Amino acid sequence: MENGLIEAAKSYIEELFKGNSGGHDAAHSLRVFRNAALIAGSEKDCDITVVYLAALLHDADDHKLFNTENNENARGFLESHGVCGETEERIVNAINSVSFSKNRGRKPDTIEGMIVQDADRLDAIGAVGIARTFAYGGEHGRSLEASIGHFYEKLLLLKDEMNTDRAKELADSRHAFMVDYLKEYFAETGE
Ligand code: NI
């Protein structure tokens, strides 16, 4: 695989997410990339180029941030770096299988999609997940109680929705940390 391409994708997302903070920024995409690399290390039959690029670009057309159609940003980056045809379609397909709301209950149909979806979900739980939840809540004027509710509506469900064995392992300790955190939160608030 071409390292230059991965570095170019990192620079591209740094630029693209400039000015965003909290949940969806370049740092999130870099963590998802890191998680995806960890998981991919345990999956021998995956296309690592597709995994890496889909992980880095998975939020490049997030509808909460960008008003693009048909993965315009991701496709623009890929095509301008000579990634076209079948590889481009496989990357876009993996990206489109990541969204939680769009894919509730549906598994991605490729191993690359499964890995990137797991990698994104891992970043929503554990210590990072807690930090992102309150950052997002603050941005949207939510009370702490409302953010705590988000753990029960979504975050505590994610451990059992992981596709790959490696992600299940990684999710276990992150999940346990959130459970401990909530215990402490309710002990302190007396709720
Ligand atoms: Ni994401």
Short mmCIF file of N, CA and C and ligand atoms in Angstrom, two decimals:
data_model
loop_
_atom_site.label_atom_id
_atom_site.label_comp_id
_atom_site.label_asym_id
_atom_site.label_seq_id
_atom_site.Cartn_x
_atom_site.Cartn_y
_atom_site.Cartn_z
N MET A 1 0.83 -1.20 0.00
CA MET A 1 0.00 0.00 0.00
C MET A 1 0.87 1.25 0.00
N GLU A 2 0.30 2.25 -0.59
CA GLU A 2 1.02 3.51 -0.71
C GLU A 2 0.88 4.34 0.56
N ASN A 3 1.98 4.52 1.26
CA ASN A 3 1.92 5.33 2.48
C ASN A 3 1.58 6.78 2.20
N GLY A 4 2.05 7.27 1.06
CA GLY A 4 1.79 8.65 0.68
C GLY A 4 0.31 8.95 0.60
N LEU A 5 -0.44 7.97 0.15
CA LEU A 5 -1.90 8.13 0.00
C LEU A 5 -2.57 8.29 1.38
N ILE A 6 -2.10 7.48 2.33
CA ILE A 6 -2.66 7.56 3.68
C ILE A 6 -2.33 8.92 4.30
N GLU A 7 -1.07 9.35 4.11
CA GLU A 7 -0.67 10.66 4.65
C GLU A 7 -1.49 11.78 3.99
N ALA A 8 -1.72 11.65 2.70
CA ALA A 8 -2.52 12.67 1.99
C ALA A 8 -3.95 12.69 2.54
N ALA A 9 -4.49 11.51 2.84
CA ALA A 9 -5.86 11.45 3.38
C ALA A 9 -5.90 12.10 4.77
N LYS A 10 -4.85 11.89 5.55
CA LYS A 10 -4.81 12.53 6.88
C LYS A 10 -4.79 14.06 6.74
N SER A 11 -3.95 14.56 5.84
CA SER A 11 -3.90 16.02 5.63
C SER A 11 -5.24 16.54 5.13
N TYR A 12 -5.86 15.77 4.25
CA TYR A 12 -7.15 16.19 3.69
C TYR A 12 -8.20 16.34 4.80
N ILE A 13 -8.28 15.37 5.71
CA ILE A 13 -9.31 15.49 6.76
C ILE A 13 -8.97 16.58 7.78
N GLU A 14 -7.67 16.79 8.04
CA GLU A 14 -7.29 17.89 8.94
C GLU A 14 -7.87 19.20 8.40
N GLU A 15 -7.73 19.39 7.09
CA GLU A 15 -8.20 20.60 6.42
C GLU A 15 -9.73 20.66 6.42
N LEU A 16 -10.34 19.53 6.08
CA LEU A 16 -11.80 19.44 5.92
C LEU A 16 -12.53 19.74 7.23
N PHE A 17 -12.01 19.24 8.34
CA PHE A 17 -12.71 19.38 9.62
C PHE A 17 -12.25 20.60 10.42
N LYS A 18 -11.42 21.44 9.83
CA LYS A 18 -10.95 22.63 10.53
C LYS A 18 -12.14 23.41 11.09
N GLY A 19 -12.05 23.79 12.36
CA GLY A 19 -13.15 24.58 12.93
C GLY A 19 -14.20 23.73 13.60
N ASN A 20 -14.18 22.42 13.41
CA ASN A 20 -15.11 21.56 14.13
C ASN A 20 -14.46 21.06 15.40
N SER A 21 -15.28 20.89 16.43
CA SER A 21 -14.71 20.38 17.67
C SER A 21 -15.60 19.27 18.18
N GLY A 22 -15.11 18.60 19.19
CA GLY A 22 -15.94 17.59 19.85
C GLY A 22 -16.04 16.30 19.08
N GLY A 23 -17.26 15.87 18.81
CA GLY A 23 -17.48 14.52 18.31
C GLY A 23 -16.95 14.25 16.92
N HIS A 24 -17.17 15.17 16.01
CA HIS A 24 -16.80 14.89 14.62
C HIS A 24 -15.73 15.85 14.15
N ASP A 25 -14.50 15.44 14.36
CA ASP A 25 -13.40 16.27 13.90
C ASP A 25 -12.31 15.34 13.36
N ALA A 26 -11.21 15.94 12.94
CA ALA A 26 -10.14 15.12 12.36
C ALA A 26 -9.61 14.12 13.40
N ALA A 27 -9.57 14.54 14.66
CA ALA A 27 -9.05 13.64 15.70
C ALA A 27 -9.91 12.38 15.82
N HIS A 28 -11.22 12.55 15.67
CA HIS A 28 -12.11 11.37 15.69
C HIS A 28 -11.76 10.43 14.53
N SER A 29 -11.61 10.99 13.35
CA SER A 29 -11.30 10.16 12.18
C SER A 29 -9.95 9.45 12.35
N LEU A 30 -9.00 10.13 12.98
CA LEU A 30 -7.69 9.51 13.21
C LEU A 30 -7.78 8.38 14.23
N ARG A 31 -8.64 8.56 15.25
CA ARG A 31 -8.84 7.46 16.22
C ARG A 31 -9.53 6.27 15.56
N VAL A 32 -10.49 6.57 14.69
CA VAL A 32 -11.19 5.49 13.99
C VAL A 32 -10.20 4.73 13.09
N PHE A 33 -9.31 5.47 12.46
CA PHE A 33 -8.25 4.87 11.65
C PHE A 33 -7.39 3.95 12.50
N ARG A 34 -7.02 4.42 13.68
CA ARG A 34 -6.20 3.63 14.59
C ARG A 34 -6.94 2.36 15.02
N ASN A 35 -8.20 2.51 15.41
CA ASN A 35 -9.00 1.34 15.80
C ASN A 35 -9.12 0.36 14.64
N ALA A 36 -9.36 0.90 13.46
CA ALA A 36 -9.55 0.05 12.27
C ALA A 36 -8.26 -0.74 11.99
N ALA A 37 -7.12 -0.09 12.17
CA ALA A 37 -5.83 -0.77 11.94
C ALA A 37 -5.65 -1.90 12.95
N LEU A 38 -6.04 -1.66 14.20
CA LEU A 38 -5.95 -2.70 15.23
C LEU A 38 -6.81 -3.91 14.87
N ILE A 39 -8.05 -3.63 14.45
CA ILE A 39 -8.97 -4.72 14.12
C ILE A 39 -8.49 -5.45 12.86
N ALA A 40 -8.08 -4.67 11.87
CA ALA A 40 -7.65 -5.27 10.59
C ALA A 40 -6.46 -6.21 10.80
N GLY A 41 -5.64 -5.93 11.81
CA GLY A 41 -4.51 -6.80 12.12
C GLY A 41 -4.93 -8.22 12.47
N SER A 42 -6.18 -8.38 12.90
CA SER A 42 -6.68 -9.72 13.25
C SER A 42 -7.57 -10.32 12.17
N GLU A 43 -7.74 -9.62 11.07
CA GLU A 43 -8.60 -10.12 9.98
C GLU A 43 -7.73 -10.32 8.75
N LYS A 44 -7.41 -11.57 8.45
CA LYS A 44 -6.44 -11.77 7.37
C LYS A 44 -7.01 -11.51 5.97
N ASP A 45 -8.32 -11.60 5.82
CA ASP A 45 -8.86 -11.48 4.46
C ASP A 45 -9.45 -10.11 4.13
N CYS A 46 -8.86 -9.06 4.67
CA CYS A 46 -9.41 -7.76 4.32
C CYS A 46 -8.43 -6.97 3.46
N ASP A 47 -8.99 -6.06 2.68
CA ASP A 47 -8.16 -5.18 1.85
C ASP A 47 -7.80 -3.96 2.69
N ILE A 48 -6.52 -3.92 3.09
CA ILE A 48 -6.09 -2.91 4.06
C ILE A 48 -6.20 -1.49 3.50
N THR A 49 -5.99 -1.34 2.21
CA THR A 49 -6.12 0.01 1.61
C THR A 49 -7.55 0.51 1.73
N VAL A 50 -8.50 -0.38 1.46
CA VAL A 50 -9.92 0.00 1.58
C VAL A 50 -10.25 0.34 3.03
N VAL A 51 -9.76 -0.48 3.97
CA VAL A 51 -10.02 -0.23 5.40
C VAL A 51 -9.46 1.12 5.82
N TYR A 52 -8.20 1.37 5.50
CA TYR A 52 -7.55 2.61 5.95
C TYR A 52 -8.23 3.85 5.36
N LEU A 53 -8.47 3.81 4.06
CA LEU A 53 -9.04 5.02 3.44
C LEU A 53 -10.50 5.22 3.86
N ALA A 54 -11.25 4.13 3.99
CA ALA A 54 -12.64 4.27 4.43
C ALA A 54 -12.68 4.80 5.87
N ALA A 55 -11.75 4.34 6.71
CA ALA A 55 -11.72 4.82 8.10
C ALA A 55 -11.43 6.32 8.13
N LEU A 56 -10.41 6.74 7.39
CA LEU A 56 -10.03 8.16 7.42
C LEU A 56 -11.12 9.05 6.82
N LEU A 57 -11.82 8.54 5.81
CA LEU A 57 -12.79 9.38 5.09
C LEU A 57 -14.23 9.13 5.53
N HIS A 58 -14.44 8.34 6.58
CA HIS A 58 -15.81 7.88 6.87
C HIS A 58 -16.78 9.01 7.22
N ASP A 59 -16.26 10.14 7.73
CA ASP A 59 -17.15 11.26 8.06
C ASP A 59 -17.00 12.42 7.09
N ALA A 60 -16.30 12.22 6.00
CA ALA A 60 -16.02 13.32 5.06
C ALA A 60 -17.29 13.87 4.42
N ASP A 61 -18.35 13.08 4.41
CA ASP A 61 -19.63 13.56 3.85
C ASP A 61 -20.75 13.42 4.89
N ASP A 62 -20.37 13.47 6.18
CA ASP A 62 -21.37 13.36 7.23
C ASP A 62 -22.42 14.46 7.05
N HIS A 63 -23.70 14.06 6.98
CA HIS A 63 -24.74 15.05 6.66
C HIS A 63 -24.92 16.09 7.76
N LYS A 64 -24.42 15.80 8.97
CA LYS A 64 -24.52 16.80 10.04
C LYS A 64 -23.54 17.96 9.81
N LEU A 65 -22.51 17.69 9.03
CA LEU A 65 -21.47 18.71 8.83
C LEU A 65 -21.39 19.24 7.41
N PHE A 66 -21.69 18.37 6.46
CA PHE A 66 -21.47 18.76 5.05
C PHE A 66 -22.74 18.55 4.24
N ASN A 67 -22.93 19.46 3.32
CA ASN A 67 -24.13 19.39 2.49
C ASN A 67 -23.76 18.77 1.14
N THR A 68 -23.27 17.55 1.16
CA THR A 68 -22.81 16.93 -0.09
C THR A 68 -23.72 15.76 -0.46
N GLU A 69 -23.68 15.42 -1.72
CA GLU A 69 -24.47 14.28 -2.25
C GLU A 69 -23.51 13.22 -2.76
N ASN A 70 -23.93 11.97 -2.66
CA ASN A 70 -23.18 10.88 -3.27
C ASN A 70 -21.69 10.85 -2.90
N ASN A 71 -21.41 11.07 -1.60
CA ASN A 71 -20.03 10.99 -1.11
C ASN A 71 -19.04 11.86 -1.90
N GLU A 72 -19.54 13.05 -2.26
CA GLU A 72 -18.76 13.98 -3.08
C GLU A 72 -17.36 14.28 -2.54
N ASN A 73 -17.26 14.54 -1.22
CA ASN A 73 -15.93 14.87 -0.66
C ASN A 73 -14.99 13.67 -0.74
N ALA A 74 -15.46 12.51 -0.29
CA ALA A 74 -14.61 11.32 -0.30
C ALA A 74 -14.21 10.98 -1.73
N ARG A 75 -15.19 11.01 -2.64
CA ARG A 75 -14.90 10.69 -4.04
C ARG A 75 -13.93 11.70 -4.64
N GLY A 76 -14.11 12.96 -4.29
CA GLY A 76 -13.23 14.01 -4.82
C GLY A 76 -11.79 13.76 -4.40
N PHE A 77 -11.60 13.43 -3.11
CA PHE A 77 -10.25 13.13 -2.64
C PHE A 77 -9.68 11.92 -3.37
N LEU A 78 -10.46 10.85 -3.42
CA LEU A 78 -9.95 9.59 -4.01
C LEU A 78 -9.59 9.78 -5.48
N GLU A 79 -10.51 10.38 -6.23
CA GLU A 79 -10.27 10.53 -7.67
C GLU A 79 -9.08 11.44 -7.95
N SER A 80 -8.93 12.48 -7.11
CA SER A 80 -7.80 13.39 -7.36
C SER A 80 -6.47 12.72 -6.98
N HIS A 81 -6.54 11.57 -6.27
CA HIS A 81 -5.32 10.83 -5.96
C HIS A 81 -5.24 9.52 -6.74
N GLY A 82 -6.00 9.45 -7.83
CA GLY A 82 -5.89 8.32 -8.74
C GLY A 82 -6.57 7.04 -8.26
N VAL A 83 -7.42 7.15 -7.22
CA VAL A 83 -8.16 5.96 -6.76
C VAL A 83 -9.53 5.99 -7.40
N CYS A 84 -9.73 5.12 -8.41
CA CYS A 84 -10.97 5.17 -9.20
C CYS A 84 -11.55 3.77 -9.32
N GLY A 85 -12.63 3.68 -10.05
CA GLY A 85 -13.20 2.38 -10.42
C GLY A 85 -13.59 1.53 -9.23
N GLU A 86 -13.24 0.26 -9.29
CA GLU A 86 -13.70 -0.71 -8.30
C GLU A 86 -13.22 -0.37 -6.89
N THR A 87 -11.96 0.04 -6.77
CA THR A 87 -11.44 0.36 -5.43
C THR A 87 -12.20 1.53 -4.83
N GLU A 88 -12.45 2.55 -5.64
CA GLU A 88 -13.22 3.70 -5.16
C GLU A 88 -14.60 3.25 -4.67
N GLU A 89 -15.26 2.40 -5.45
CA GLU A 89 -16.61 1.95 -5.06
C GLU A 89 -16.57 1.13 -3.78
N ARG A 90 -15.55 0.32 -3.61
CA ARG A 90 -15.45 -0.47 -2.39
C ARG A 90 -15.22 0.40 -1.17
N ILE A 91 -14.43 1.46 -1.33
CA ILE A 91 -14.20 2.39 -0.22
C ILE A 91 -15.49 3.12 0.12
N VAL A 92 -16.19 3.62 -0.90
CA VAL A 92 -17.45 4.35 -0.66
C VAL A 92 -18.49 3.42 -0.02
N ASN A 93 -18.54 2.19 -0.49
CA ASN A 93 -19.47 1.22 0.09
C ASN A 93 -19.17 0.98 1.57
N ALA A 94 -17.89 0.87 1.91
CA ALA A 94 -17.51 0.68 3.32
C ALA A 94 -17.89 1.92 4.13
N ILE A 95 -17.64 3.10 3.59
CA ILE A 95 -18.00 4.35 4.28
C ILE A 95 -19.51 4.38 4.56
N ASN A 96 -20.29 4.02 3.55
CA ASN A 96 -21.75 4.12 3.70
C ASN A 96 -22.33 3.07 4.64
N SER A 97 -21.55 2.08 4.98
CA SER A 97 -22.08 1.08 5.91
C SER A 97 -21.79 1.43 7.37
N VAL A 98 -21.15 2.58 7.60
CA VAL A 98 -20.74 2.93 8.96
C VAL A 98 -21.86 3.53 9.81
N SER A 99 -22.70 4.37 9.22
CA SER A 99 -23.66 5.17 9.98
C SER A 99 -24.56 4.33 10.88
N PHE A 100 -24.64 4.72 12.13
CA PHE A 100 -25.46 4.01 13.12
C PHE A 100 -26.94 4.13 12.78
N SER A 101 -27.38 5.35 12.51
CA SER A 101 -28.82 5.56 12.29
C SER A 101 -29.29 4.93 10.98
N LYS A 102 -28.44 5.00 9.96
CA LYS A 102 -28.83 4.44 8.65
C LYS A 102 -28.83 2.92 8.65
N ASN A 103 -28.03 2.32 9.55
CA ASN A 103 -27.79 0.88 9.45
C ASN A 103 -28.21 0.10 10.68
N ARG A 104 -29.05 0.68 11.49
CA ARG A 104 -29.47 0.01 12.72
C ARG A 104 -29.95 -1.41 12.41
N GLY A 105 -29.27 -2.37 13.04
CA GLY A 105 -29.71 -3.76 12.86
C GLY A 105 -29.25 -4.41 11.57
N ARG A 106 -28.58 -3.65 10.73
CA ARG A 106 -28.10 -4.24 9.47
C ARG A 106 -26.58 -4.32 9.47
N LYS A 107 -26.06 -5.47 9.16
CA LYS A 107 -24.61 -5.62 9.13
C LYS A 107 -24.07 -5.18 7.78
N PRO A 108 -22.89 -4.56 7.76
CA PRO A 108 -22.27 -4.27 6.47
C PRO A 108 -22.06 -5.57 5.69
N ASP A 109 -22.07 -5.49 4.37
CA ASP A 109 -21.94 -6.73 3.59
C ASP A 109 -20.50 -7.07 3.20
N THR A 110 -19.54 -6.27 3.64
CA THR A 110 -18.14 -6.61 3.38
C THR A 110 -17.36 -6.57 4.69
N ILE A 111 -16.26 -7.30 4.74
CA ILE A 111 -15.43 -7.30 5.94
C ILE A 111 -14.84 -5.91 6.19
N GLU A 112 -14.52 -5.19 5.11
CA GLU A 112 -13.96 -3.84 5.27
C GLU A 112 -14.99 -2.91 5.92
N GLY A 113 -16.25 -3.03 5.48
CA GLY A 113 -17.33 -2.23 6.09
C GLY A 113 -17.51 -2.59 7.55
N MET A 114 -17.44 -3.88 7.85
CA MET A 114 -17.60 -4.32 9.25
C MET A 114 -16.51 -3.75 10.13
N ILE A 115 -15.28 -3.77 9.62
CA ILE A 115 -14.14 -3.27 10.42
C ILE A 115 -14.29 -1.78 10.69
N VAL A 116 -14.63 -1.00 9.67
CA VAL A 116 -14.72 0.45 9.86
C VAL A 116 -15.92 0.79 10.75
N GLN A 117 -17.02 0.07 10.59
CA GLN A 117 -18.18 0.30 11.47
C GLN A 117 -17.80 0.01 12.92
N ASP A 118 -17.11 -1.10 13.15
CA ASP A 118 -16.66 -1.42 14.51
C ASP A 118 -15.72 -0.34 15.04
N ALA A 119 -14.81 0.11 14.20
CA ALA A 119 -13.82 1.12 14.61
C ALA A 119 -14.52 2.41 15.02
N ASP A 120 -15.54 2.80 14.27
CA ASP A 120 -16.30 4.02 14.59
C ASP A 120 -17.08 3.83 15.88
N ARG A 121 -17.67 2.68 16.07
CA ARG A 121 -18.46 2.41 17.29
C ARG A 121 -17.56 2.36 18.52
N LEU A 122 -16.34 1.83 18.35
CA LEU A 122 -15.41 1.80 19.48
C LEU A 122 -15.11 3.22 19.96
N ASP A 123 -15.06 4.16 19.03
CA ASP A 123 -14.76 5.55 19.41
C ASP A 123 -15.94 6.22 20.09
N ALA A 124 -17.11 5.56 20.08
CA ALA A 124 -18.29 6.13 20.74
C ALA A 124 -18.43 5.63 22.17
N ILE A 125 -17.59 4.68 22.57
CA ILE A 125 -17.71 4.13 23.93
C ILE A 125 -16.41 4.31 24.70
N GLY A 126 -16.41 3.89 25.96
CA GLY A 126 -15.21 4.02 26.78
C GLY A 126 -14.95 5.46 27.18
N ALA A 127 -13.73 5.73 27.59
CA ALA A 127 -13.38 7.07 28.08
C ALA A 127 -13.59 8.13 26.99
N VAL A 128 -13.21 7.78 25.76
CA VAL A 128 -13.41 8.73 24.66
C VAL A 128 -14.91 8.94 24.42
N GLY A 129 -15.67 7.87 24.47
CA GLY A 129 -17.12 7.98 24.27
C GLY A 129 -17.77 8.90 25.29
N ILE A 130 -17.33 8.79 26.54
CA ILE A 130 -17.87 9.65 27.60
C ILE A 130 -17.55 11.11 27.28
N ALA A 131 -16.29 11.36 26.94
CA ALA A 131 -15.88 12.73 26.62
C ALA A 131 -16.67 13.28 25.43
N ARG A 132 -16.84 12.47 24.40
CA ARG A 132 -17.56 12.94 23.21
C ARG A 132 -19.03 13.20 23.52
N THR A 133 -19.62 12.37 24.36
CA THR A 133 -21.04 12.53 24.68
C THR A 133 -21.30 13.88 25.36
N PHE A 134 -20.44 14.23 26.33
CA PHE A 134 -20.65 15.50 27.01
C PHE A 134 -20.26 16.69 26.14
N ALA A 135 -19.25 16.50 25.30
CA ALA A 135 -18.88 17.59 24.38
C ALA A 135 -20.05 17.87 23.43
N TYR A 136 -20.62 16.81 22.90
CA TYR A 136 -21.77 16.96 21.98
C TYR A 136 -22.96 17.57 22.71
N GLY A 137 -23.22 17.07 23.92
CA GLY A 137 -24.33 17.60 24.71
C GLY A 137 -24.18 19.10 24.97
N GLY A 138 -22.96 19.51 25.32
CA GLY A 138 -22.68 20.92 25.58
C GLY A 138 -22.93 21.77 24.34
N GLU A 139 -22.45 21.27 23.22
CA GLU A 139 -22.62 21.98 21.94
C GLU A 139 -24.09 22.18 21.59
N HIS A 140 -24.93 21.20 21.99
CA HIS A 140 -26.34 21.25 21.63
C HIS A 140 -27.23 21.67 22.78
N GLY A 141 -26.64 22.26 23.81
CA GLY A 141 -27.42 22.81 24.92
C GLY A 141 -28.15 21.76 25.73
N ARG A 142 -27.62 20.54 25.76
CA ARG A 142 -28.27 19.49 26.53
C ARG A 142 -27.81 19.49 27.98
N SER A 143 -28.72 19.11 28.86
CA SER A 143 -28.35 18.97 30.27
C SER A 143 -27.49 17.73 30.45
N LEU A 144 -26.80 17.66 31.59
CA LEU A 144 -26.02 16.46 31.88
C LEU A 144 -26.92 15.23 31.91
N GLU A 145 -28.12 15.40 32.48
CA GLU A 145 -29.06 14.26 32.56
C GLU A 145 -29.40 13.74 31.16
N ALA A 146 -29.59 14.67 30.23
CA ALA A 146 -29.92 14.24 28.86
C ALA A 146 -28.74 13.48 28.25
N SER A 147 -27.53 13.94 28.54
CA SER A 147 -26.36 13.22 28.02
C SER A 147 -26.26 11.84 28.66
N ILE A 148 -26.57 11.76 29.95
CA ILE A 148 -26.56 10.46 30.63
C ILE A 148 -27.58 9.52 29.96
N GLY A 149 -28.70 10.06 29.56
CA GLY A 149 -29.71 9.27 28.87
C GLY A 149 -29.18 8.63 27.60
N HIS A 150 -28.28 9.34 26.94
CA HIS A 150 -27.68 8.85 25.69
C HIS A 150 -26.91 7.54 25.89
N PHE A 151 -26.36 7.36 27.10
CA PHE A 151 -25.66 6.10 27.38
C PHE A 151 -26.63 4.93 27.26
N TYR A 152 -27.85 5.14 27.79
CA TYR A 152 -28.83 4.04 27.81
C TYR A 152 -29.49 3.85 26.45
N GLU A 153 -29.64 4.95 25.71
CA GLU A 153 -30.28 4.86 24.39
C GLU A 153 -29.34 4.25 23.35
N LYS A 154 -28.07 4.49 23.50
CA LYS A 154 -27.15 4.07 22.43
C LYS A 154 -25.87 3.41 22.92
N LEU A 155 -25.13 4.11 23.78
CA LEU A 155 -23.74 3.69 24.01
C LEU A 155 -23.63 2.31 24.66
N LEU A 156 -24.53 2.02 25.60
CA LEU A 156 -24.43 0.72 26.28
C LEU A 156 -24.89 -0.43 25.39
N LEU A 157 -25.49 -0.11 24.26
CA LEU A 157 -25.95 -1.16 23.34
C LEU A 157 -24.86 -1.57 22.34
N LEU A 158 -23.84 -0.72 22.22
CA LEU A 158 -22.89 -0.91 21.11
C LEU A 158 -22.01 -2.15 21.26
N LYS A 159 -21.68 -2.49 22.48
CA LYS A 159 -20.78 -3.66 22.70
C LYS A 159 -21.33 -4.91 22.01
N ASP A 160 -22.63 -5.09 22.08
CA ASP A 160 -23.22 -6.31 21.51
C ASP A 160 -23.47 -6.20 20.02
N GLU A 161 -23.15 -5.04 19.45
CA GLU A 161 -23.37 -4.87 18.01
C GLU A 161 -22.09 -4.90 17.20
N MET A 162 -20.98 -5.23 17.86
CA MET A 162 -19.71 -5.30 17.13
C MET A 162 -19.72 -6.50 16.17
N ASN A 163 -19.13 -6.31 15.01
CA ASN A 163 -19.11 -7.36 13.98
C ASN A 163 -17.97 -8.36 14.17
N THR A 164 -16.79 -7.82 14.53
CA THR A 164 -15.58 -8.66 14.53
C THR A 164 -15.19 -9.06 15.96
N ASP A 165 -14.48 -10.18 16.06
CA ASP A 165 -14.06 -10.67 17.37
C ASP A 165 -13.11 -9.70 18.07
N ARG A 166 -12.19 -9.14 17.30
CA ARG A 166 -11.21 -8.21 17.88
C ARG A 166 -11.92 -6.98 18.46
N ALA A 167 -12.92 -6.48 17.73
CA ALA A 167 -13.65 -5.31 18.22
C ALA A 167 -14.46 -5.67 19.48
N LYS A 168 -14.98 -6.89 19.52
CA LYS A 168 -15.72 -7.33 20.72
C LYS A 168 -14.80 -7.30 21.93
N GLU A 169 -13.58 -7.79 21.74
CA GLU A 169 -12.59 -7.77 22.83
C GLU A 169 -12.30 -6.33 23.26
N LEU A 170 -12.04 -5.49 22.28
CA LEU A 170 -11.70 -4.10 22.59
C LEU A 170 -12.89 -3.39 23.25
N ALA A 171 -14.10 -3.76 22.86
CA ALA A 171 -15.29 -3.11 23.39
C ALA A 171 -15.54 -3.48 24.85
N ASP A 172 -15.16 -4.69 25.24
CA ASP A 172 -15.45 -5.16 26.59
C ASP A 172 -14.93 -4.23 27.69
N SER A 173 -13.66 -3.86 27.60
CA SER A 173 -13.10 -3.02 28.67
C SER A 173 -13.66 -1.60 28.59
N ARG A 174 -13.92 -1.14 27.37
CA ARG A 174 -14.50 0.20 27.24
C ARG A 174 -15.90 0.24 27.82
N HIS A 175 -16.66 -0.82 27.59
CA HIS A 175 -18.02 -0.92 28.13
C HIS A 175 -17.98 -0.95 29.65
N ALA A 176 -17.10 -1.78 30.20
CA ALA A 176 -16.99 -1.91 31.66
C ALA A 176 -16.65 -0.55 32.28
N PHE A 177 -15.80 0.21 31.61
CA PHE A 177 -15.43 1.54 32.12
C PHE A 177 -16.65 2.46 32.17
N MET A 178 -17.51 2.41 31.15
CA MET A 178 -18.72 3.25 31.16
C MET A 178 -19.67 2.84 32.28
N VAL A 179 -19.80 1.54 32.50
CA VAL A 179 -20.69 1.05 33.56
C VAL A 179 -20.19 1.57 34.92
N ASP A 180 -18.87 1.48 35.13
CA ASP A 180 -18.28 2.01 36.38
C ASP A 180 -18.53 3.51 36.49
N TYR A 181 -18.34 4.19 35.38
CA TYR A 181 -18.53 5.65 35.38
C TYR A 181 -19.96 6.01 35.79
N LEU A 182 -20.94 5.31 35.22
CA LEU A 182 -22.34 5.61 35.52
C LEU A 182 -22.65 5.31 36.99
N LYS A 183 -22.08 4.24 37.49
CA LYS A 183 -22.26 3.90 38.90
C LYS A 183 -21.79 5.06 39.78
N GLU A 184 -20.60 5.54 39.47
CA GLU A 184 -20.02 6.65 40.25
C GLU A 184 -20.87 7.92 40.08
N TYR A 185 -21.31 8.17 38.85
CA TYR A 185 -22.13 9.37 38.59
C TYR A 185 -23.39 9.34 39.47
N PHE A 186 -24.08 8.20 39.50
CA PHE A 186 -25.31 8.12 40.27
C PHE A 186 -25.06 8.10 41.77
N ALA A 187 -23.89 7.57 42.17
CA ALA A 187 -23.53 7.62 43.60
C ALA A 187 -23.35 9.08 44.01
N GLU A 188 -22.71 9.86 43.14
CA GLU A 188 -22.43 11.27 43.49
C GLU A 188 -23.69 12.14 43.42
N THR A 189 -24.60 11.81 42.50
CA THR A 189 -25.78 12.66 42.35
C THR A 189 -26.92 12.18 43.25
N GLY A 190 -26.76 10.98 43.79
CA GLY A 190 -27.80 10.44 44.68
C GLY A 190 -29.07 10.06 43.93
N GLU A 191 -28.94 9.85 42.60
CA GLU A 191 -30.14 9.49 41.81
C GLU A 191 -30.42 8.00 41.85
NI NI B 1 -17.54 8.72 12.85
#
